[in-house]
PDB file of C-alpha atoms and ligand atoms in Angstrom:
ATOM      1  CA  UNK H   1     107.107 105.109  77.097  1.00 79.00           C
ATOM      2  CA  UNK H   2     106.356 107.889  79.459  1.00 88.00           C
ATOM      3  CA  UNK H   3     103.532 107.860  81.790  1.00 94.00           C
ATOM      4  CA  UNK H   4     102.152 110.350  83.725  1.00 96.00           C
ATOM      5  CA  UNK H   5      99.333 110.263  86.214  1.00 97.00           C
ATOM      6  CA  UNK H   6      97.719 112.849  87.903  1.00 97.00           C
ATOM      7  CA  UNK H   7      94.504 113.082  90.655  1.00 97.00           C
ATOM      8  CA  UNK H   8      92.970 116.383  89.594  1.00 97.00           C
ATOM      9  CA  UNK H   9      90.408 116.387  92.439  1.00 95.00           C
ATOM     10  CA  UNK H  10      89.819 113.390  94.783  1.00 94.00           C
ATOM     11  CA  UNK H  11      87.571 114.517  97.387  1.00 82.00           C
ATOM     12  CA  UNK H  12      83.324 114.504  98.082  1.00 76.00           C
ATOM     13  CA  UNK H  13      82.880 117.458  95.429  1.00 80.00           C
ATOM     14  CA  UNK H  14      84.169 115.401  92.525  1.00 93.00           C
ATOM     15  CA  UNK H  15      86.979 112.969  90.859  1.00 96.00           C
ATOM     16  CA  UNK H  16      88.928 113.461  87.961  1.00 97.00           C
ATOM     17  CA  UNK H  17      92.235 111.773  87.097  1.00 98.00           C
ATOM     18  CA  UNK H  18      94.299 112.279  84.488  1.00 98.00           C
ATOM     19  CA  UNK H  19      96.674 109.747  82.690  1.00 98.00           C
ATOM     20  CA  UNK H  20      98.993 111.051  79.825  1.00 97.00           C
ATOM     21  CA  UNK H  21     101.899 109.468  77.601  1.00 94.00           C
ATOM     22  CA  UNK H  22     104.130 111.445  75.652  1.00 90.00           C
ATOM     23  CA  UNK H  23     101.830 112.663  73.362  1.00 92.00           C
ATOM     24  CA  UNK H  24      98.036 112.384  74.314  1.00 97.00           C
ATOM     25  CA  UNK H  25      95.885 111.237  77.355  1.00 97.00           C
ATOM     26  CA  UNK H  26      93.001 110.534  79.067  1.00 98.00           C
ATOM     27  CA  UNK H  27      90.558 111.707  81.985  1.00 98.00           C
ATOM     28  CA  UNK H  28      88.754 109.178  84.368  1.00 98.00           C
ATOM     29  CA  UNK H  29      85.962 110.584  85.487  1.00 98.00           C
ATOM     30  CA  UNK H  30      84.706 114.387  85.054  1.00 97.00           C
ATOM     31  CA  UNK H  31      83.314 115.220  88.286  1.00 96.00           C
ATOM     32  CA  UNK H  32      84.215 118.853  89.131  1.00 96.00           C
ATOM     33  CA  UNK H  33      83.453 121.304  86.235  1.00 96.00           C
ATOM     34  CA  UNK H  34      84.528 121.854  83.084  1.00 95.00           C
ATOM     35  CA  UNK H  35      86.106 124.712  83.966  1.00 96.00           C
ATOM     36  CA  UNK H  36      88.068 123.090  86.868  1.00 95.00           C
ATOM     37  CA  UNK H  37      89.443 120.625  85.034  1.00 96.00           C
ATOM     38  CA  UNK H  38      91.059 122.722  81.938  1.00 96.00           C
ATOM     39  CA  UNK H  39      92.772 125.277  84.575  1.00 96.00           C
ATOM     40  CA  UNK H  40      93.773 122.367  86.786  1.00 96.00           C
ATOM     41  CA  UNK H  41      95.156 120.835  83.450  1.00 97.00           C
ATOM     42  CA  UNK H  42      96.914 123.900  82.654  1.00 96.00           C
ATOM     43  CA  UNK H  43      98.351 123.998  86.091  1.00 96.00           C
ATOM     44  CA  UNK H  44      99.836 120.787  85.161  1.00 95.00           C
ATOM     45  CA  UNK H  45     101.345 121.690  82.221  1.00 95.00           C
ATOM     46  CA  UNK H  46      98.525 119.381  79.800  1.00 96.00           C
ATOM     47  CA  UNK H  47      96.923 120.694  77.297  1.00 95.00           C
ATOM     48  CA  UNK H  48      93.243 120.065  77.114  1.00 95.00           C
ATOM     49  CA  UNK H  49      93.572 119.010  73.220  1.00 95.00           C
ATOM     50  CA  UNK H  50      95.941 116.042  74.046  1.00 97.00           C
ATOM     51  CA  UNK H  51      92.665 114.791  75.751  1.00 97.00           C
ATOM     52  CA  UNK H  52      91.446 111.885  73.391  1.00 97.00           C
ATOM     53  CA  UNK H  53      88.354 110.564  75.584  1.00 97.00           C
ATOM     54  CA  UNK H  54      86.866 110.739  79.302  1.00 98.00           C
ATOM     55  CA  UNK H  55      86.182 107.225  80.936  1.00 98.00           C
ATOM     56  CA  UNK H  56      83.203 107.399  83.082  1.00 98.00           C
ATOM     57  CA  UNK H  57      82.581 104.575  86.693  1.00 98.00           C
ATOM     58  CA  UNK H  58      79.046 105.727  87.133  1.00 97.00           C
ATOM     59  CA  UNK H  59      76.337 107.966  87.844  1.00 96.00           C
ATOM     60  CA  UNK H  60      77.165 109.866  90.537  1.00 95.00           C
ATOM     61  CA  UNK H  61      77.133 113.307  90.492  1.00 95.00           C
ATOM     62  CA  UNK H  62      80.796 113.944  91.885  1.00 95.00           C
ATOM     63  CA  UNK H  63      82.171 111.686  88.395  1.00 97.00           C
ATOM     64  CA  UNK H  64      79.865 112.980  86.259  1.00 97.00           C
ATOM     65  CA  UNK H  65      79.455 117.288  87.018  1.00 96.00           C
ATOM     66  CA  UNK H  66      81.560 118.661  84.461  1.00 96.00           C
ATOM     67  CA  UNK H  67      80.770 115.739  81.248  1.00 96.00           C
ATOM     68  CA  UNK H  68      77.870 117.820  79.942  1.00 95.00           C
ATOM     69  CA  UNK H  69      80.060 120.692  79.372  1.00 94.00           C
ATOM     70  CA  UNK H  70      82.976 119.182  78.587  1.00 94.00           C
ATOM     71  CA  UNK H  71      82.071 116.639  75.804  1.00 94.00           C
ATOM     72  CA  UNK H  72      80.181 120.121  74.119  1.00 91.00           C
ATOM     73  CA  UNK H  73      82.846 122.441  74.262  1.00 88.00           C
ATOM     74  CA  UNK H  74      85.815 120.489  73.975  1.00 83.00           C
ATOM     75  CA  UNK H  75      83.876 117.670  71.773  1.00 87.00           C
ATOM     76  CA  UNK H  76      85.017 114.707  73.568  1.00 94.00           C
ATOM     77  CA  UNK H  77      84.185 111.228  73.675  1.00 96.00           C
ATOM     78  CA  UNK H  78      83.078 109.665  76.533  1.00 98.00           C
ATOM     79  CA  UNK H  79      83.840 105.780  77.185  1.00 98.00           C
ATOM     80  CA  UNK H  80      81.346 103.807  79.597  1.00 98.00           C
ATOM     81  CA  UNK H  81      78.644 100.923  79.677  1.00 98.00           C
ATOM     82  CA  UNK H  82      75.045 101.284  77.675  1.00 98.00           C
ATOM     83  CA  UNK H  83      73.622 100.656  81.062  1.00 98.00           C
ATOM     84  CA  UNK H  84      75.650 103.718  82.770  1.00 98.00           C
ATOM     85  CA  UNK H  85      74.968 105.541  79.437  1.00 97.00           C
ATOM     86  CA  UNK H  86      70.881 104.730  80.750  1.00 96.00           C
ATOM     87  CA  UNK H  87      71.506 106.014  84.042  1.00 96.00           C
ATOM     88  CA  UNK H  88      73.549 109.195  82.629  1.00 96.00           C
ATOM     89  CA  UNK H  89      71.177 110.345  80.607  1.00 95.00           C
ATOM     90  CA  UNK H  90      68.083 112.291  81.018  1.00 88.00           C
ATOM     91  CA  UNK H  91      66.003 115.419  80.167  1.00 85.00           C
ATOM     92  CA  UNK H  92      68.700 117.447  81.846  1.00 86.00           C
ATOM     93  CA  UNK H  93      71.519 115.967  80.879  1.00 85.00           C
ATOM     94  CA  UNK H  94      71.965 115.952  77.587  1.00 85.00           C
ATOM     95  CA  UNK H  95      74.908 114.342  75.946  1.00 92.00           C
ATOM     96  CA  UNK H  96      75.643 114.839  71.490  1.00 90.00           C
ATOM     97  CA  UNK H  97      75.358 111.542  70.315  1.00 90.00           C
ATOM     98  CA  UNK H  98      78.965 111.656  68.456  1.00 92.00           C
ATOM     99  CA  UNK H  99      80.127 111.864  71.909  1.00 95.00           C
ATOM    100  CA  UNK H 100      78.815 108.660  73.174  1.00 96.00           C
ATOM    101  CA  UNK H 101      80.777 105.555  73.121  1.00 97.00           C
ATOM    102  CA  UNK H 102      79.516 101.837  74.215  1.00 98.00           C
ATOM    103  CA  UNK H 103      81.953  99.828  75.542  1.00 98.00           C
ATOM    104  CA  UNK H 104      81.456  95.877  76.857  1.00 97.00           C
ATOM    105  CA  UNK H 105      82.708  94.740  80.334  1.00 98.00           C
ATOM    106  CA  UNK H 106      85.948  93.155  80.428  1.00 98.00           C
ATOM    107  CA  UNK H 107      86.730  93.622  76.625  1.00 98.00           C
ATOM    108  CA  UNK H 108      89.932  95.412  75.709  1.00 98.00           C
ATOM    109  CA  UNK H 109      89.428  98.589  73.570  1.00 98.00           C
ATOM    110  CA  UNK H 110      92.307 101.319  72.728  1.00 97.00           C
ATOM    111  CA  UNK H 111      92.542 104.879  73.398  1.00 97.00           C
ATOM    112  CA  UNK H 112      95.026 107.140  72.807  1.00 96.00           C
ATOM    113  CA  UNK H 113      97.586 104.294  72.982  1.00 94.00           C
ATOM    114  CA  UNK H 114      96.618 102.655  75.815  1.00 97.00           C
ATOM    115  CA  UNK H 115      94.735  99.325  75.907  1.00 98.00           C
ATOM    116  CA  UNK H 116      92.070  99.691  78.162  1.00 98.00           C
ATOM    117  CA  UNK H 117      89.329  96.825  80.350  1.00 98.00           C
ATOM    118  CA  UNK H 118      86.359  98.395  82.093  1.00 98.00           C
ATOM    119  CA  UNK H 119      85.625  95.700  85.145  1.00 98.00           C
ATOM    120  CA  UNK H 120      82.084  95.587  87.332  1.00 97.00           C
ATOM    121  CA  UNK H 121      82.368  96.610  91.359  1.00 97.00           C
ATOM    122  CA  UNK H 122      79.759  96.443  93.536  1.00 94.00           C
ATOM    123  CA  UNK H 123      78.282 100.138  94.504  1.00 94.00           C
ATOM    124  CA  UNK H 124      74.742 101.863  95.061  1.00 93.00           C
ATOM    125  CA  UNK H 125      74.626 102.914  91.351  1.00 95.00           C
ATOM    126  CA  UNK H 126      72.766 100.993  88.408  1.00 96.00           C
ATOM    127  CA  UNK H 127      76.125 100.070  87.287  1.00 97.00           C
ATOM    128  CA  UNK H 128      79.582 100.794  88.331  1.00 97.00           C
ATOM    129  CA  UNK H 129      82.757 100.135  86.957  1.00 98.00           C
ATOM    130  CA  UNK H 130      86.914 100.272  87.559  1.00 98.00           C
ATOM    131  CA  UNK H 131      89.446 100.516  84.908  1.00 98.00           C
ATOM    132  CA  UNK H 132      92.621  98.315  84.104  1.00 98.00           C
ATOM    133  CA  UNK H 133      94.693 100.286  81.325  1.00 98.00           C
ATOM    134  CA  UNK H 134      97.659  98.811  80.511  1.00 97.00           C
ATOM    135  CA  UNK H 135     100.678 101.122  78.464  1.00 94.00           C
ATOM    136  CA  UNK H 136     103.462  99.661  77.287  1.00 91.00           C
ATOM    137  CA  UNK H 137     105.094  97.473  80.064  1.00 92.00           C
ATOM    138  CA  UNK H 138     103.455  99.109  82.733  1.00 96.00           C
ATOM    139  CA  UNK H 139      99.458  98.446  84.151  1.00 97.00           C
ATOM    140  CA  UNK H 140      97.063 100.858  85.825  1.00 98.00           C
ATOM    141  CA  UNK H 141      93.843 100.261  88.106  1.00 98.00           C
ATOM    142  CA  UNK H 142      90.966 102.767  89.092  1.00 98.00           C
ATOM    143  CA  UNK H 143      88.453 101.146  91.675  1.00 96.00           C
ATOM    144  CA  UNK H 144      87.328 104.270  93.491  1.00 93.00           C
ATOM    145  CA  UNK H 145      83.956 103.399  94.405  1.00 93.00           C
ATOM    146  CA  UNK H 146      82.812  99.813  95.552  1.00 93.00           C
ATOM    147  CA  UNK H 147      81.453  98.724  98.762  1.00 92.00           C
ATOM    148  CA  UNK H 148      83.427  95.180  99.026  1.00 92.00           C
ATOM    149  CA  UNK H 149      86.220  93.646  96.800  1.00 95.00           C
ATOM    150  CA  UNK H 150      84.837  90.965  94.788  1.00 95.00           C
ATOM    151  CA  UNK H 151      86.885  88.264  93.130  1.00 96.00           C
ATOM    152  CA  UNK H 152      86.888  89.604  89.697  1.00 96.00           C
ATOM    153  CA  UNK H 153      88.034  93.028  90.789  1.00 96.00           C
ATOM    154  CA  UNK H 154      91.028  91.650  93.263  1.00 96.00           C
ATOM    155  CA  UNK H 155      92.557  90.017  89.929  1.00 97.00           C
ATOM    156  CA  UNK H 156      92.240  93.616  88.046  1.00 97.00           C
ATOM    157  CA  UNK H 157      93.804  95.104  91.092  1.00 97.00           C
ATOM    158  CA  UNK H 158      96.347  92.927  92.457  1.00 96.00           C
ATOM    159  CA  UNK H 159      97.975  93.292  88.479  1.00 96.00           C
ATOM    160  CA  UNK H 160      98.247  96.978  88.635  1.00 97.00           C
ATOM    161  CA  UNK H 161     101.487  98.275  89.194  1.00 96.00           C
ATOM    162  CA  UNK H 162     100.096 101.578  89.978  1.00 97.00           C
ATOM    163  CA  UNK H 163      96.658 101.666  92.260  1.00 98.00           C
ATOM    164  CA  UNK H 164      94.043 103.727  92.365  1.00 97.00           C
ATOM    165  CA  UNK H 165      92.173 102.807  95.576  1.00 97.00           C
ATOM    166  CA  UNK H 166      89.214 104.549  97.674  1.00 95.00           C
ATOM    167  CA  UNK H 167      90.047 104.468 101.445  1.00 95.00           C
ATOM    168  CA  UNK H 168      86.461 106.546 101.776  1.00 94.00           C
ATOM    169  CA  UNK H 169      86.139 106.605 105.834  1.00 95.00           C
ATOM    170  CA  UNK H 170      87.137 106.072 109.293  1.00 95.00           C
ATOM    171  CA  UNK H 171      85.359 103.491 110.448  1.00 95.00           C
ATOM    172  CA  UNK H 172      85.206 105.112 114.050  1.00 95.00           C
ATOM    173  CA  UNK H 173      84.564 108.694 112.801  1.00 95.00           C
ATOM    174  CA  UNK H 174      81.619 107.193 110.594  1.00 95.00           C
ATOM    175  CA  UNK H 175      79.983 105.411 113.857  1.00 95.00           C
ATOM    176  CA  UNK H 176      80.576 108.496 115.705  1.00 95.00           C
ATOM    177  CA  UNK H 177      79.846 110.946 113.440  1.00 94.00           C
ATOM    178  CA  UNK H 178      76.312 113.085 112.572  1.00 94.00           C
ATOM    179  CA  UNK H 179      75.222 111.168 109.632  1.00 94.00           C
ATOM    180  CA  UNK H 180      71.893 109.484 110.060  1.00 95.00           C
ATOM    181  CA  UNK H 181      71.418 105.934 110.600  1.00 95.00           C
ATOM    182  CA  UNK H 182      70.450 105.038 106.917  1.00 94.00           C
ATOM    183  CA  UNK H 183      73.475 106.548 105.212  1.00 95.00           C
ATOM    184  CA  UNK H 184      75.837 105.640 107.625  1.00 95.00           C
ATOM    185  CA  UNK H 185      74.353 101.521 106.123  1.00 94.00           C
ATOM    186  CA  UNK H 186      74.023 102.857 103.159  1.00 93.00           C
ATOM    187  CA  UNK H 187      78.259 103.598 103.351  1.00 94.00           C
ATOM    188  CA  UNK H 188      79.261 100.320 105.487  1.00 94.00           C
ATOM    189  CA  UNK H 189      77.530  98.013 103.379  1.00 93.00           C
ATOM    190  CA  UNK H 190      78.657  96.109 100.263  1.00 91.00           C
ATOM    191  CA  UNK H 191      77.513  98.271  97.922  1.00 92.00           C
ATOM    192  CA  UNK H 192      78.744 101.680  99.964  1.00 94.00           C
ATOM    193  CA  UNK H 193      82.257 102.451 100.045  1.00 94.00           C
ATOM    194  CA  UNK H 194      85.406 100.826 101.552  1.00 95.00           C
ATOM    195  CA  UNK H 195      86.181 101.985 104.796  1.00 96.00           C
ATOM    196  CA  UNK H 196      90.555 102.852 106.115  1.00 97.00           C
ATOM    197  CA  UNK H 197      90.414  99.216 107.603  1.00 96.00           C
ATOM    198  CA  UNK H 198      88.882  97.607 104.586  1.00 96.00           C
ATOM    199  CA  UNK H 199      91.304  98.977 102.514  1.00 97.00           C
ATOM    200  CA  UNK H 200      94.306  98.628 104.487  1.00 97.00           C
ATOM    201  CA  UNK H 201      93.860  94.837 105.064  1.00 96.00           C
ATOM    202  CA  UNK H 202      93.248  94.263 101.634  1.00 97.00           C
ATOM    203  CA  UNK H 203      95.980  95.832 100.365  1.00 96.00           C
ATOM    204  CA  UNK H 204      98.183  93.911 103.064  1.00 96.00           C
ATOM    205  CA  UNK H 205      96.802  90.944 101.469  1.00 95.00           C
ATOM    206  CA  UNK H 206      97.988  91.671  97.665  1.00 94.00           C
ATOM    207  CA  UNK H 207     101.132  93.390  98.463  1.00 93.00           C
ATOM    208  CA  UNK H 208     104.038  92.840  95.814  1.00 91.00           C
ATOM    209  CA  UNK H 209     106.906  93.870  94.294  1.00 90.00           C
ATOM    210  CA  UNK H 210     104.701  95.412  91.035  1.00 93.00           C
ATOM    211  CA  UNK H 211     102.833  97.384  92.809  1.00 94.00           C
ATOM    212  CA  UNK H 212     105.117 100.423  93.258  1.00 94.00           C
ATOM    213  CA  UNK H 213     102.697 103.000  93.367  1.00 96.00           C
ATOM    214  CA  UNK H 214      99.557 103.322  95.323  1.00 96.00           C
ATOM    215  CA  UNK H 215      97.195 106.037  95.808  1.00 97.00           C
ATOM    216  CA  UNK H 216      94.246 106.257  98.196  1.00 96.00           C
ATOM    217  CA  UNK H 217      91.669 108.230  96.675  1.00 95.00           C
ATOM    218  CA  UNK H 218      87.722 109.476  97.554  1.00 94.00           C
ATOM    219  CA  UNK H 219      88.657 110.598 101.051  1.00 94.00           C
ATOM    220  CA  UNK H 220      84.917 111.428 102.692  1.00 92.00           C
ATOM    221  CA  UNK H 221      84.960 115.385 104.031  1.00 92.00           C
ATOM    222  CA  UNK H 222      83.376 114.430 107.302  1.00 93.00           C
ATOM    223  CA  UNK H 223      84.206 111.382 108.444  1.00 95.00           C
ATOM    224  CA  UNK H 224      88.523 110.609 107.373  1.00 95.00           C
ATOM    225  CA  UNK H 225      91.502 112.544 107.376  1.00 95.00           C
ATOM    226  CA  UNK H 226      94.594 112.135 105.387  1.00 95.00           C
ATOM    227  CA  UNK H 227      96.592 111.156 108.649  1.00 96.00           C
ATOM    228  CA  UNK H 228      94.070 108.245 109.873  1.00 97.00           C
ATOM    229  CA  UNK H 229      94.260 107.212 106.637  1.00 96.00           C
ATOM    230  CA  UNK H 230      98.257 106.764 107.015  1.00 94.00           C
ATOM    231  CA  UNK H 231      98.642 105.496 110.298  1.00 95.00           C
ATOM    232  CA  UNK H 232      95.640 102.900 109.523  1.00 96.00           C
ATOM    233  CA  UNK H 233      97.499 101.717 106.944  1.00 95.00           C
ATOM    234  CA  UNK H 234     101.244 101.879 109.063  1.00 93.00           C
ATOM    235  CA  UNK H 235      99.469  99.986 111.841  1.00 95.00           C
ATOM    236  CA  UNK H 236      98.227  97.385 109.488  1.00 96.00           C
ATOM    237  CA  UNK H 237     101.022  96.553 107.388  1.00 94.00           C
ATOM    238  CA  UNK H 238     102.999  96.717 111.004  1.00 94.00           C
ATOM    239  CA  UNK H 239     100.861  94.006 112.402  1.00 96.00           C
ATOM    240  CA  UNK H 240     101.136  92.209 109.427  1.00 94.00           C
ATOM    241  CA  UNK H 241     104.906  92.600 109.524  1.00 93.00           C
ATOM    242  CA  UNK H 242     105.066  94.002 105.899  1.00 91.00           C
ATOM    243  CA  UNK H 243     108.180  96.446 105.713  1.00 85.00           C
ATOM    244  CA  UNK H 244     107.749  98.369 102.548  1.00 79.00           C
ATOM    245  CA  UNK H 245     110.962  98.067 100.964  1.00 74.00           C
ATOM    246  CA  UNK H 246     111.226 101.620  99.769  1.00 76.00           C
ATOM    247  CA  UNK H 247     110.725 101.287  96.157  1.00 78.00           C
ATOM    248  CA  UNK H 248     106.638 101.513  96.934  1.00 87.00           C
ATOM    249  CA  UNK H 249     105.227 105.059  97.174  1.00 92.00           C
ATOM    250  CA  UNK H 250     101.981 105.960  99.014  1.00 94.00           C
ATOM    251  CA  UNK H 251     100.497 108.585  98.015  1.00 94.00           C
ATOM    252  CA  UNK H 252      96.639 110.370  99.762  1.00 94.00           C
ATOM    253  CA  UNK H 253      95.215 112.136  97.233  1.00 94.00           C
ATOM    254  CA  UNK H 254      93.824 115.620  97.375  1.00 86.00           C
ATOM    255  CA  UNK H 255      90.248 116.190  98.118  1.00 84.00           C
ATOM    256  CA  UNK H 256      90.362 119.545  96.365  1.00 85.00           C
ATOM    257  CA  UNK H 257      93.213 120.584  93.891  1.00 88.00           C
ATOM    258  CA  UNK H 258      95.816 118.322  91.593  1.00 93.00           C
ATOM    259  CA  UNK H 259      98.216 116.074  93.740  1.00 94.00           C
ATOM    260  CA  UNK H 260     101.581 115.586  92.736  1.00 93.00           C
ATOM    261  CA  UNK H 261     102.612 114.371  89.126  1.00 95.00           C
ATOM    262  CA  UNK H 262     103.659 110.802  89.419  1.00 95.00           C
ATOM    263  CA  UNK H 263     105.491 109.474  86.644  1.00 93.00           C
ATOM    264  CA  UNK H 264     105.933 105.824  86.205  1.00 89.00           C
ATOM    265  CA  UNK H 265     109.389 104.596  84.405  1.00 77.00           C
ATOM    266  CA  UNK H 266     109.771 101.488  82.677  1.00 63.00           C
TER     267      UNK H 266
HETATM  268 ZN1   ZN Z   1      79.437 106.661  93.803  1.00 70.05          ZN
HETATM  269 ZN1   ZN Z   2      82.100 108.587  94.357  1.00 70.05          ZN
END
């Protein structure tokens, strides 16, 4: 089977991923607009009408911007949660019915032929979820917003062979940084995001041989860069005296535009 993954936008103005097979795909999350994400699908050679469905984490504006206009021009379904569905919808958003689709927690479901598991994670919305999609041989996970790493989503994560991981902030730059006290908490706690160390330590934790791929995603505008993100990580995984053997790839994902096509063989 061929598998394709692609970050369309991974920074504070909005996420959007894309995951295709030979024939159809998917988006996870819609967060820049409509607009955005058909030229930036186009760049990419995909055309918008091999989309069969948009998965959706949560809430937030930067997953959600472009939904409205996309499920009503391109009439797509959108996969999430009745209680995200309650926290999505409102006088001004206003989603066709034929659109909506209800999906359970931790209940496979399939979508343009992959078998898909939406899994809780613990964040400032009124619900938020990750995504385990499995295709053929190979297994996916999306966990770009959660303040700590609970038990149930470590098992989703550590079987993914390719990773899609926030690494949201420096933990210095944050302290240091302008942000006021509150939302500086608000970030750091366990329902904020994970900060370069978090991540890094974690992932030395579940390092293995299936995980070939991983991609650090949801870098904040103010208070990371790309390169602390890296040498976090190096310094880490040196202290831990992990040697990556060469067959995993590390990938920082754009804040802006599409990343790199990575294509996962069986
Ligand atoms: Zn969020
Ligand atoms: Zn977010």
């Amino acid at each position: 089977m061929e598998l394709n993954f692609c970050s369309l936008s991974s920074g504070s103005s909005g996420k959007c991923y894309h995951l295709g097979n030979e024939s159809d795909g998917i988006l996870i999350d819609a967060g820049i607009s409509a607009t955005s994400i058909r030229r930036f699908l186009s760049r990419i050679g995909v055309p918008i009408q091999s989309i069969m469905g948009i998965l959706i984490t949560h809430n937030h504006i930067d997953h959600i911007r472009g939904l409205e206009v996309l499920t009503r021009k391109n009439t797509l379904p959108a996969f999430t949660t009745s209680k995200i569905w309650k926290s999505i919808l409102n006088p001004r958003v206003k989603i066709s019915r034929d659109c909506i689709r209800e999906i359970p927690l931790q209940e496979k479901f399939s979508l343009a032929g992959f078998e898909i598991e939406a899994f809780p994670v613990h964040h400032d919305a009124p619900e938020t979820i990750g995504f385990h999609i499995c295709a053929g041989n190979k297994k996916i996970t999306i966990a770009t917003d959660l303040g700590h790493i609970c038990a149930t989503a470590a098992t989703y994560i550590q079987a993914a062979n390719l990773l899609v991981i926030e690494s949201n902030y420096d933990e210095l730059m944050l302290a240091q940084g302008k942000y006021p006290y509150f939302l500086k908490s608000r970030i750091k706690s366990d329902h904020g995001h994970l900060g370069n160390h978090q991540t890094s330590s974690f992932l030395a934790d579940i390092i293995n041989d299936n995980l070939t791929t991983i991609c650090l995603a949801h870098l904040s505008k103010n208070n990371n860069t790309p390169e602390l993100v890296l040498q976090n990580l190096q310094k880490t995984f040196a202290e831990r005296g992990i040697n990556l053997t060469g067959q995993q790839r590390i990938s920082i994902l754009n804040r802006n535009m599409p990343s790199e096509v990575i294509r996962l063989t069986d």
